[in-house]
Tab-separated table of C-alpha atoms and ligand atoms in Angstrom:
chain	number	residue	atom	x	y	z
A	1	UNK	CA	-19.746	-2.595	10.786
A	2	UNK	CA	-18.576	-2.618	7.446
A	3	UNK	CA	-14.660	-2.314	6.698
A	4	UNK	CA	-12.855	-1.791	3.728
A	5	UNK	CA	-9.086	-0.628	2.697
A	6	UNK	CA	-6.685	-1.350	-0.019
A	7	UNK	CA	-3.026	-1.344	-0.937
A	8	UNK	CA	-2.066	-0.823	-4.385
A	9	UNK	CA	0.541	-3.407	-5.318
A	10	UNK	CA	4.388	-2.187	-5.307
A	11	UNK	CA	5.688	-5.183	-4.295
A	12	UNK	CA	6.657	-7.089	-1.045
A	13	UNK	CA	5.971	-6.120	2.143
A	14	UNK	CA	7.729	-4.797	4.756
A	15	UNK	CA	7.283	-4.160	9.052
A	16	UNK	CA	6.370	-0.872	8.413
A	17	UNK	CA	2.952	-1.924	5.912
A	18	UNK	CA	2.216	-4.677	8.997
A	19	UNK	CA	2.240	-2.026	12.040
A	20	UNK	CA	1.129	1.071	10.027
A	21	UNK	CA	-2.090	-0.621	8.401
A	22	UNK	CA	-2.324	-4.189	8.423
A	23	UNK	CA	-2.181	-5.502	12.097
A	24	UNK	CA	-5.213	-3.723	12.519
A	25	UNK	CA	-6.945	-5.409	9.082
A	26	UNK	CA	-6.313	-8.375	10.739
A	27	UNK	CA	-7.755	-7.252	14.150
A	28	UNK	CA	-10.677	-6.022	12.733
A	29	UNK	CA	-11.370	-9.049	10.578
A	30	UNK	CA	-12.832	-10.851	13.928
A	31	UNK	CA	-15.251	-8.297	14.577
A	32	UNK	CA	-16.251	-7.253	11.264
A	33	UNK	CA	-17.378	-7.164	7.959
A	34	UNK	CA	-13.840	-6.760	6.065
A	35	UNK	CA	-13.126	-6.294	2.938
A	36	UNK	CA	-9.564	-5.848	1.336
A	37	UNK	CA	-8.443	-4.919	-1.986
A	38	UNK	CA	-5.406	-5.040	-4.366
A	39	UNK	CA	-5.612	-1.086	-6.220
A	40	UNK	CA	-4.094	-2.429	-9.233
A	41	UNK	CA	-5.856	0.249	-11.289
A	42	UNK	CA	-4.147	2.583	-9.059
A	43	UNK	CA	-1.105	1.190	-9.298
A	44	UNK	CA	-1.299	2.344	-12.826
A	45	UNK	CA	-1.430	5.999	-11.974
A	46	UNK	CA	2.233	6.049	-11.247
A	47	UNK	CA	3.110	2.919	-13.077
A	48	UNK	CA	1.406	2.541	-16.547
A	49	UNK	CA	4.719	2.966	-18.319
A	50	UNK	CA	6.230	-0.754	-16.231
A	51	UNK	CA	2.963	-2.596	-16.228
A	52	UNK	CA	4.987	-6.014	-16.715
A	53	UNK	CA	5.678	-5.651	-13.143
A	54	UNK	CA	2.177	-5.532	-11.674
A	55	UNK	CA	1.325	-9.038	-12.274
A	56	UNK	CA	4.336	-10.071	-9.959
A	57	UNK	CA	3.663	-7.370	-7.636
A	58	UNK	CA	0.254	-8.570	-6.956
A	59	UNK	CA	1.182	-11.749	-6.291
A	60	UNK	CA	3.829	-10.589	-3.520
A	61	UNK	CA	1.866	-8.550	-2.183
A	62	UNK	CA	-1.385	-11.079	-1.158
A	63	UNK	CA	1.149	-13.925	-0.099
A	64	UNK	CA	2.080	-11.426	2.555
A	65	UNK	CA	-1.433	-10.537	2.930
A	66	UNK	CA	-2.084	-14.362	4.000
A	67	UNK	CA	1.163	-14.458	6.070
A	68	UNK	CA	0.547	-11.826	8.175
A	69	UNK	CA	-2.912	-13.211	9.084
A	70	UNK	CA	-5.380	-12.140	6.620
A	71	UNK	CA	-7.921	-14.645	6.395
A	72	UNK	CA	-9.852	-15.354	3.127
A	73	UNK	CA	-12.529	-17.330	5.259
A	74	UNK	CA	-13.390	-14.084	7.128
A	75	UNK	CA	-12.243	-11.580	4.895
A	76	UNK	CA	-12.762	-10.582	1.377
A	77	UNK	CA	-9.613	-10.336	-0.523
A	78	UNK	CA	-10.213	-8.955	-3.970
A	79	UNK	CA	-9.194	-7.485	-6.791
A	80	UNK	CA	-10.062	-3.647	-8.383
A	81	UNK	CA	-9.760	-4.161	-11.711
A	82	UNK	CA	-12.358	-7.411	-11.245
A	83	UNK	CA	-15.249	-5.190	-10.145
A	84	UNK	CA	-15.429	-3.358	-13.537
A	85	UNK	CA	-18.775	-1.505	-11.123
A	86	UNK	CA	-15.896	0.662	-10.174
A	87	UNK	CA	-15.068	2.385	-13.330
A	88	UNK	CA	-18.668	3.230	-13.819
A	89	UNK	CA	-18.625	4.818	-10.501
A	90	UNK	CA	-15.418	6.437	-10.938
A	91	UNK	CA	-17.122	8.222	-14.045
A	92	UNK	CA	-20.105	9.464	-12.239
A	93	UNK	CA	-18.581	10.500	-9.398
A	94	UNK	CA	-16.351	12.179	-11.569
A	95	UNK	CA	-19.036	14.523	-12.884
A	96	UNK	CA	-19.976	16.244	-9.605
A	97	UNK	CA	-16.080	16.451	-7.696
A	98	UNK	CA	-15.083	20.091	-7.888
A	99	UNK	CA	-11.726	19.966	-9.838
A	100	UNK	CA	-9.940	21.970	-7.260
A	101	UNK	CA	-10.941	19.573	-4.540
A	102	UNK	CA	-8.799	17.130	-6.278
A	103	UNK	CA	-5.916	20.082	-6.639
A	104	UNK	CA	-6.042	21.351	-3.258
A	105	UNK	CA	-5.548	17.640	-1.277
A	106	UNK	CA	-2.749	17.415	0.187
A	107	UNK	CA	-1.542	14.229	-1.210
A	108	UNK	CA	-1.782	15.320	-3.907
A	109	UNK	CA	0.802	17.585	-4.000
A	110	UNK	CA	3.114	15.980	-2.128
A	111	UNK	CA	3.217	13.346	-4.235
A	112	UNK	CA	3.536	15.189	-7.352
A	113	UNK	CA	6.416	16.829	-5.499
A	114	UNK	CA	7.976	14.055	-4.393
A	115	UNK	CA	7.865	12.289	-7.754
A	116	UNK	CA	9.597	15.711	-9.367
A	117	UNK	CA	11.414	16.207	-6.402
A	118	UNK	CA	10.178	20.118	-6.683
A	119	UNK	CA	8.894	20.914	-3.342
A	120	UNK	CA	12.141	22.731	-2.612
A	121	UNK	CA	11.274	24.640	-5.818
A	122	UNK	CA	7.840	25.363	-5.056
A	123	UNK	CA	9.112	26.870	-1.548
A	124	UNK	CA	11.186	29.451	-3.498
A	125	UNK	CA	9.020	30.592	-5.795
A	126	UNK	CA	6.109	31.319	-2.830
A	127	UNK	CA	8.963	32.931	-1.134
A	128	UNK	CA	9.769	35.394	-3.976
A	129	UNK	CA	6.217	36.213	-4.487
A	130	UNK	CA	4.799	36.629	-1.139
A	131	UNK	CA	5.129	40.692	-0.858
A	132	UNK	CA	4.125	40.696	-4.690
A	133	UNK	CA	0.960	39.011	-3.682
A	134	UNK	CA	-0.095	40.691	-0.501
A	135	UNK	CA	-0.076	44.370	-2.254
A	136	UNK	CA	-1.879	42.823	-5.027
A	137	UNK	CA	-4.405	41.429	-2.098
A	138	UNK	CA	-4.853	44.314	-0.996
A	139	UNK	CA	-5.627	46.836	-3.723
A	140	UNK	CA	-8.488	44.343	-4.810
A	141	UNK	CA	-11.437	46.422	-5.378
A	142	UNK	CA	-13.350	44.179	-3.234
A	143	UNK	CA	-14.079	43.286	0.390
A	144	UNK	CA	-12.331	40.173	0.999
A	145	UNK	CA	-13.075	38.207	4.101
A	146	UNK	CA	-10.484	35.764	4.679
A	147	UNK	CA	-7.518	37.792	3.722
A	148	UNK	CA	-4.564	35.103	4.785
A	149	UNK	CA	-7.109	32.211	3.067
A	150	UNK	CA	-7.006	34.354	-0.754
A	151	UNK	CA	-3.407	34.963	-0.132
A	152	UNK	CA	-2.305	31.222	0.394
A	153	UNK	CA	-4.484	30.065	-2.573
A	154	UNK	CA	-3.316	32.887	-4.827
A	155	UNK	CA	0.347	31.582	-3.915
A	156	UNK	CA	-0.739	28.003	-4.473
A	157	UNK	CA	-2.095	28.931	-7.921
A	158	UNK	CA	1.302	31.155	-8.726
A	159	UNK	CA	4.017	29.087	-7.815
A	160	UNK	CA	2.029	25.989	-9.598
A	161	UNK	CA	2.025	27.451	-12.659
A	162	UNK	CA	5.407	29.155	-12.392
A	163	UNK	CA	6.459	25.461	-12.253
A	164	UNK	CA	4.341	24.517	-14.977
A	165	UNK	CA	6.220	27.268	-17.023
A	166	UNK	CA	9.768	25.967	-15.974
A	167	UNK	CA	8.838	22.663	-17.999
A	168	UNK	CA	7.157	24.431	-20.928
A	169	UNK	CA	10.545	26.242	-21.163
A	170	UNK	CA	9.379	29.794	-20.198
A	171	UNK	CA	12.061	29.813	-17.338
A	172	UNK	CA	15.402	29.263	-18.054
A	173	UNK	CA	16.702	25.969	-18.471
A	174	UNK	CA	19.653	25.803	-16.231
A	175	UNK	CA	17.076	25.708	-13.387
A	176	UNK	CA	15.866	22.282	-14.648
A	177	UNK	CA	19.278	20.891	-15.273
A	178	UNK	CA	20.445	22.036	-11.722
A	179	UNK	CA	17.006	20.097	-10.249
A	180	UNK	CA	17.741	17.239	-11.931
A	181	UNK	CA	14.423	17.213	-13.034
A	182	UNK	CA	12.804	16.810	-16.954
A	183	UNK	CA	10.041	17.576	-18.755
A	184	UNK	CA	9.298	14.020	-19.316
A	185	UNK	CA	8.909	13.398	-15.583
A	186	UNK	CA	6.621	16.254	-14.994
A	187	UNK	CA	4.089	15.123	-18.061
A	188	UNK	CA	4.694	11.621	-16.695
A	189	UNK	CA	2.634	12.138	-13.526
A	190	UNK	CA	0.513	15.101	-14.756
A	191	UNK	CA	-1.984	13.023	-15.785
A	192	UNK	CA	-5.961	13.312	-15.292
A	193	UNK	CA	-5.983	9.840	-13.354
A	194	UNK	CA	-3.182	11.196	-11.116
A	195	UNK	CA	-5.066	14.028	-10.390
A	196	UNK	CA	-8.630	11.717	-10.108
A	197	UNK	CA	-6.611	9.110	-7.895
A	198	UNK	CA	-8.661	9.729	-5.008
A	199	UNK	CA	-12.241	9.525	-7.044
A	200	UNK	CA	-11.475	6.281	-7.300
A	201	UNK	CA	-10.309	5.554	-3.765
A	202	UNK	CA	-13.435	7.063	-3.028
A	203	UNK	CA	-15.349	4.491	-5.352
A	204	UNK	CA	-13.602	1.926	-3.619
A	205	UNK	CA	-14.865	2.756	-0.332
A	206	UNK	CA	-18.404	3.786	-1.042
A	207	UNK	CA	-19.449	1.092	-3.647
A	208	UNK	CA	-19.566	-0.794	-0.751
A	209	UNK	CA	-20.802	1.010	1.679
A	210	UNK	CA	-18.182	1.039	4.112
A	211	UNK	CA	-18.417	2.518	7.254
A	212	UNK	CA	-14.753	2.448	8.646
A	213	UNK	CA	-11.194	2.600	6.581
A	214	UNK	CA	-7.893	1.304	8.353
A	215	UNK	CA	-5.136	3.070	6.394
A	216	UNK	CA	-1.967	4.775	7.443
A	217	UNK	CA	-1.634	8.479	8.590
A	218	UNK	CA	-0.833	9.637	4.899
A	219	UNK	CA	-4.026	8.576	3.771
A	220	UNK	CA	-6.203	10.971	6.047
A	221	UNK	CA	-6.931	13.652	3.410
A	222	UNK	CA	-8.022	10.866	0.457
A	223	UNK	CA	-10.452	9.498	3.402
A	224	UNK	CA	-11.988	13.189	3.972
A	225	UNK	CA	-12.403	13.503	-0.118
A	226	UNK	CA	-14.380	10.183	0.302
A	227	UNK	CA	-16.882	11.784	2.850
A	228	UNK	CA	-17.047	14.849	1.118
A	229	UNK	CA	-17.796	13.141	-2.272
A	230	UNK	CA	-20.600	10.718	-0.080
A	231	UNK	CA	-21.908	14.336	1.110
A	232	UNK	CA	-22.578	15.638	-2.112
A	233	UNK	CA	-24.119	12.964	-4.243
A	234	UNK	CA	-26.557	12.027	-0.993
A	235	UNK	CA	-27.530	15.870	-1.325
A	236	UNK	CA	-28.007	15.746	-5.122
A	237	UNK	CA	-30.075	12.360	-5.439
A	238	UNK	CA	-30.972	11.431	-1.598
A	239	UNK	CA	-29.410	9.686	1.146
A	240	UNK	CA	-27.075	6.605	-0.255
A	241	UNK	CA	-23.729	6.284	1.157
A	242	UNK	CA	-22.361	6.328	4.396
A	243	UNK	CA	-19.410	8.941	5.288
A	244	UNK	CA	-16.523	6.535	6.369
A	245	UNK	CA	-13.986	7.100	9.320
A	246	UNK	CA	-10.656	6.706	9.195
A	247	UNK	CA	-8.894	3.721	11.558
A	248	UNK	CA	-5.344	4.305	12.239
A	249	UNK	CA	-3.126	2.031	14.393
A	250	UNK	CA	-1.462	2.993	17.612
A	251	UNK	CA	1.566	2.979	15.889
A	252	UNK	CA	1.258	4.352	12.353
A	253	UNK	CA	4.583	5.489	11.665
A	254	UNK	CA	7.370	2.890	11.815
A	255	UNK	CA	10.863	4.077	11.390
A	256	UNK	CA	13.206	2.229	8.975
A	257	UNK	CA	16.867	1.481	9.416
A	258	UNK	CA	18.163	5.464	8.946
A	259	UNK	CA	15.471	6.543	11.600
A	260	UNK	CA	13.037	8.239	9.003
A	261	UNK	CA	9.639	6.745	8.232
A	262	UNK	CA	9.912	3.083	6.534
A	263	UNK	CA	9.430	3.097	3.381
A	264	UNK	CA	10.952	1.654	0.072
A	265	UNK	CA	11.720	4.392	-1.968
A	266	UNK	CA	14.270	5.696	1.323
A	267	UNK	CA	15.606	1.826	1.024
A	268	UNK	CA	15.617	1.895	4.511
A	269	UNK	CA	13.264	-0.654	4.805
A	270	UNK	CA	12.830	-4.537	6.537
A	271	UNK	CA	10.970	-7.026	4.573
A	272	UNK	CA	9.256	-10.151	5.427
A	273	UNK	CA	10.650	-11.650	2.549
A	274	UNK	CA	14.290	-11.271	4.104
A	275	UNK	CA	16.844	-13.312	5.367
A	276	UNK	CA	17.260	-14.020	8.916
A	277	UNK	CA	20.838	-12.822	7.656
A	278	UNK	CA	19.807	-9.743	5.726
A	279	UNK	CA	17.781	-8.841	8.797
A	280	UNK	CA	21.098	-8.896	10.754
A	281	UNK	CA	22.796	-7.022	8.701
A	282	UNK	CA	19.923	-4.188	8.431
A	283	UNK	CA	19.726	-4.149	12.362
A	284	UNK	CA	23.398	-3.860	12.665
A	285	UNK	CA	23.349	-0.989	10.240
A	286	UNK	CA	20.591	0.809	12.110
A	287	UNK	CA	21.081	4.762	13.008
A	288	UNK	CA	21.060	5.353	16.899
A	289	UNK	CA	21.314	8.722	18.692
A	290	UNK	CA	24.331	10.333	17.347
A	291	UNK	CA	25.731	11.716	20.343
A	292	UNK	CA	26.249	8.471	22.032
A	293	UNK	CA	29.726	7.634	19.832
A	294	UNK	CA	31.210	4.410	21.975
A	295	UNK	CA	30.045	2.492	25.148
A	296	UNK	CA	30.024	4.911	28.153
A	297	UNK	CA	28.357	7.683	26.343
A	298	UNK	CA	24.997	8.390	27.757
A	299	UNK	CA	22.073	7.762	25.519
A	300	UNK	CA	18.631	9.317	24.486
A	301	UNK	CA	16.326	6.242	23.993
A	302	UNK	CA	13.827	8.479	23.112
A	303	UNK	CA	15.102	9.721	19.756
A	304	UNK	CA	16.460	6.220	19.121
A	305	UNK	CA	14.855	4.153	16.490
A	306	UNK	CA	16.347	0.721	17.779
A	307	UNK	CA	14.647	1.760	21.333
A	308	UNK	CA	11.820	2.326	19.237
A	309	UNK	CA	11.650	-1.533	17.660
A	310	UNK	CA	12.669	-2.767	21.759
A	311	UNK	CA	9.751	-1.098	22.647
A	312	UNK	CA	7.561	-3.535	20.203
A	313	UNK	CA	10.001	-6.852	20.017
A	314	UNK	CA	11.759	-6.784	23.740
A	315	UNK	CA	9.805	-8.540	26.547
A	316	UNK	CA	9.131	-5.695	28.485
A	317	UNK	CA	10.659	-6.639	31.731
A	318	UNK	CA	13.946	-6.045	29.820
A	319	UNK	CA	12.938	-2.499	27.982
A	320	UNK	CA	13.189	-0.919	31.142
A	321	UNK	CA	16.601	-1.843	32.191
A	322	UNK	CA	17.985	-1.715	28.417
A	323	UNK	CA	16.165	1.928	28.960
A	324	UNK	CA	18.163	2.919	32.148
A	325	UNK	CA	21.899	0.684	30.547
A	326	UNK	CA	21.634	3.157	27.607
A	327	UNK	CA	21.039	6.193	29.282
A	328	UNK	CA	23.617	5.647	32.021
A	329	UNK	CA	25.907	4.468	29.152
A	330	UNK	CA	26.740	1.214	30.554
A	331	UNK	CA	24.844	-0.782	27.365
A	332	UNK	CA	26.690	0.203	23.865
A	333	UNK	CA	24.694	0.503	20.417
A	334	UNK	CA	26.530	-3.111	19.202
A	335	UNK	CA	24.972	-5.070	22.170
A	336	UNK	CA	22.083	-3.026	22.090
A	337	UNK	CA	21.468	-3.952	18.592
A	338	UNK	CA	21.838	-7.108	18.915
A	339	UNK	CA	19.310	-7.781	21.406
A	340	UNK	CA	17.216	-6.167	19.583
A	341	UNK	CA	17.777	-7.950	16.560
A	342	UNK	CA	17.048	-11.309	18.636
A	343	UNK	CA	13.742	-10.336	19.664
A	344	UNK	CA	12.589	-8.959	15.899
A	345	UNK	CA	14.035	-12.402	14.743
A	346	UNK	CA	11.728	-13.939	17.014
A	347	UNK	CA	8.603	-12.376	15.079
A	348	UNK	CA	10.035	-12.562	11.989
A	349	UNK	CA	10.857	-16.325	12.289
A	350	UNK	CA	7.145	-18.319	11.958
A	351	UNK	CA	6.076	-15.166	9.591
A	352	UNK	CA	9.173	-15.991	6.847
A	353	UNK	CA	8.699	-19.517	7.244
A	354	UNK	CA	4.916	-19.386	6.453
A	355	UNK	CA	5.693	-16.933	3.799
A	356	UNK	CA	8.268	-19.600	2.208
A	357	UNK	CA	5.251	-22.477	2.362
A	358	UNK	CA	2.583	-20.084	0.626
A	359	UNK	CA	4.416	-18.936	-1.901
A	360	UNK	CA	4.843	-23.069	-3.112
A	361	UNK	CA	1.175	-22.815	-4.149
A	362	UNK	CA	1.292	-21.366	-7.049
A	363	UNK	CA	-2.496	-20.996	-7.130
A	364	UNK	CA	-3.123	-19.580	-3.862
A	365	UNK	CA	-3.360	-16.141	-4.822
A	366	UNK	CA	-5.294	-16.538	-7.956
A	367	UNK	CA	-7.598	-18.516	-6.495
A	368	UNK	CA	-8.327	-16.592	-3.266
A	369	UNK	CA	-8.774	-13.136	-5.835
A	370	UNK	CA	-11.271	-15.037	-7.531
A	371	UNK	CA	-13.496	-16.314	-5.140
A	372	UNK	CA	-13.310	-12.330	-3.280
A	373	UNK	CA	-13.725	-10.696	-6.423
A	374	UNK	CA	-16.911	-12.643	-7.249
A	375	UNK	CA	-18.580	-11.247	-3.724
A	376	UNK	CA	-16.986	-7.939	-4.159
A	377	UNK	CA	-18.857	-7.692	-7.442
A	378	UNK	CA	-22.386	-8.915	-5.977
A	379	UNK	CA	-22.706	-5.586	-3.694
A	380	UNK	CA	-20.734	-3.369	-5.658
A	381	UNK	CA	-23.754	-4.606	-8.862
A	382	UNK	CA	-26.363	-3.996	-5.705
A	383	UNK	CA	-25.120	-0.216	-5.140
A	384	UNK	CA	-24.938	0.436	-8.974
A	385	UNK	CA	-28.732	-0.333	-9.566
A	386	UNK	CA	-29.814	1.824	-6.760
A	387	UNK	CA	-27.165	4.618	-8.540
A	388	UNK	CA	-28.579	4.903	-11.632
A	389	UNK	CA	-31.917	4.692	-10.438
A	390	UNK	CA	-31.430	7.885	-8.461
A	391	UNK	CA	-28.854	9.428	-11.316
A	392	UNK	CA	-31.414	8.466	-14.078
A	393	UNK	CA	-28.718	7.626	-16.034
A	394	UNK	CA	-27.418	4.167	-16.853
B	1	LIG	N1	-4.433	4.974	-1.785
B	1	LIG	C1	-4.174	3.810	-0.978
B	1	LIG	C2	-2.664	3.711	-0.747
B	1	LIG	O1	-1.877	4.180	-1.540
B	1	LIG	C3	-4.672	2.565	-1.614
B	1	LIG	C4	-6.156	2.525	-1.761
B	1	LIG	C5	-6.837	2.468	-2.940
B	1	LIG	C6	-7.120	2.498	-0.719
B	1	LIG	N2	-8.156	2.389	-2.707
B	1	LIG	C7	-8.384	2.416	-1.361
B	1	LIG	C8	-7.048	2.543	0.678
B	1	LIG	C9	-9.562	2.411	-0.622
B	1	LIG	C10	-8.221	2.543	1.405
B	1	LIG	C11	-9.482	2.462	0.757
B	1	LIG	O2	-2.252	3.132	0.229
């Protein structure tokens, strides 16, 4: 089988990236046909106004690749922007993906929102029109089968451009100030490779033929884009790509040091570029159940997020009784945490010392981008020929 992801390149690494996505590249990697890539034309989406950072991103990013066990002997580790194949792609594939496709994933949104920090405001405005557009619904001098399906995307459309109108300036302003949110941020990310982002994830994917996509769980809807935009061009010009799957791991969501998914913009986060004394300090610091104030308060493990790293660092035989100590209240958070902490060390340990002897070669990275980029360019040539022969264009 044929296996291909990508990251795009924000930097260092952290425990969450390894058990969300990439303890399963490396799994796969003995079995398969992997291929792994560094989306640095994503990473201009979001980015093209600090590109000086990229270079240096890349580079953190791939050491940590190769510490964590990515092999360049069995895997190939390239770079986007290298295959230039997938900007051609990216353009044709671009001519038959439905615009509001694009506008209706998920992702999409949410990270639009998240960037503008409007979801909140988006909320409100499909609260405040709701009735409005129900009667309007139904006094349509049509038969409309899916009444609730019209209604949402009426909504959608509404309260999307009611926000659009807050930043042309139709609304008033005090709104904006009161968000915290400009006008320059909102044209910032409104941008037609924003929107396209996951044409070219597609690309990606399908240039090489891939059958199977390890990614994390907020990647799902980009993957179903991918088959859907495989579906159509094989129904337009005949049967060429594969509709990929998506792989997740068993544990895809890894909380960070305040108990909400890891993640760098929540700086919540454990790197593998840390000290074994920052990595104290972050385990000491961790959130616990809140109910459980001093030693002798019974615990709930469950809801924990240091039970949660036991649970994947502890040697089992103790899980169970640090399990039974917290709930009976006999084992405070302090000692908890710091057992804990002694058994993340543990991993952590051979993977920062590794780290600390790659990143001496200086020419690791460049060279092991190279050598991928050059077989990532061979098949990704192959699929273009057979492309434009069916397109009968190019
Ligand atoms: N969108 C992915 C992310 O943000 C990165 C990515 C780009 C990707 N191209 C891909 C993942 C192709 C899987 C396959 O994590």
């Amino acid at each position: 089988m044929r296996v291909l992801s990508g990251m795009r390149p924000t930097g260092k690494l952290h425990l969450g990236h390894y058990f969300g996505v990439i303890k399963n590249w490396v799994r796969l990697q003995e079995e398969h046909e992997t291929f792994y890539m560094v989306a640095d034309w994503h990473a201009l989406t979001t980015s093209y106004k600090r590109v000086e950072e990229i270079p240096q991103n890349i580079e953190e990013m791939v050491i940590d690749w190769l510490t964590l066990g990515i092999d360049p002997n069995k895997s190939v580790v390239f770079r986007q922007s290298s295959v230039k194949e997938h900007a051609e792609l990216f353009l044709i594939f671009s001519m038959i993906t439905p615009k509001s496709w694009l506008e209706w994933n998920p992702t999409y949104k949410d990270t639009k929102y998240n960037l503008l920090r409007i979801a909140d405001l988006s909320l409100m405005f499909r609260g405040g029109i709701r009735d409005l557009v129900k009667t309007f619904v139904a006094r349509l001098p049509y038969k409309v089968e899916d009444l609730e399906a019209l209604e949402e995307l009426l909504l959608d459309a509404l309260s999307d451009s009611l926000i659009q109108a807050l930043f042309e300036g139709y609304v008033e302003r005090e709104l904006l100030k009161e968000l915290n949110v400009s006008k320059r941020d909102f044209y910032d990310t409104d941008t037609y490779g924003f929107l396209g982002y996951p044409v070219l994830q597609a690309v990606d994917i399908l240039i090489y033929k891939a059958q199977a996509v390890p990614v994390g769980e907020d990647q799902l809807p980009h993957i179903e884009l991918s088959r859907e935009i495989a579906r159509r061009f094989n129904h337009l010009y005949g049967e060429t790509f594969p509709e990929p799957e998506a792989l997740l791991t068993e544990t895809p969501r890894l909380p960070g040091t305040d108990g909400r998914k890891m993640s760098k913009s929540y700086n919540n986060a454990i790197y593998f570029s840390d000290t074994e004394e920052e990595v104290r300090k972050k385990v000491m610091g961790f959130f616990t159940d809140p109910q459980k104030l001093r030693r002798g308060d019974p615990g709930r493990p469950e809801i924990c997020p240091v039970f949660f790293y036991h649970k994947l660092f502890t040697p089992s035989e103790q899980v169970e009784e640090i399990e039974r100590d917290c709930r009976s209240g006999r084992l405070g958070c302090v000692d908890c945490k710091k057992l804990m902490f002694e058994g993340l060390e543990a991993f952590l340990k051979p993977i920062r010392e590794k780290r600390q002897e790659f990143s001496k070669n200086s020419e690791l990275v460049e060279e092991v981008l190279r050598a991928g980029s050059e077989r990532a360019r061979e098949i990704a040539q192959k699929t273009m020929h057979e492309v434009r022969e069916k397109i009968k264009v190019g």
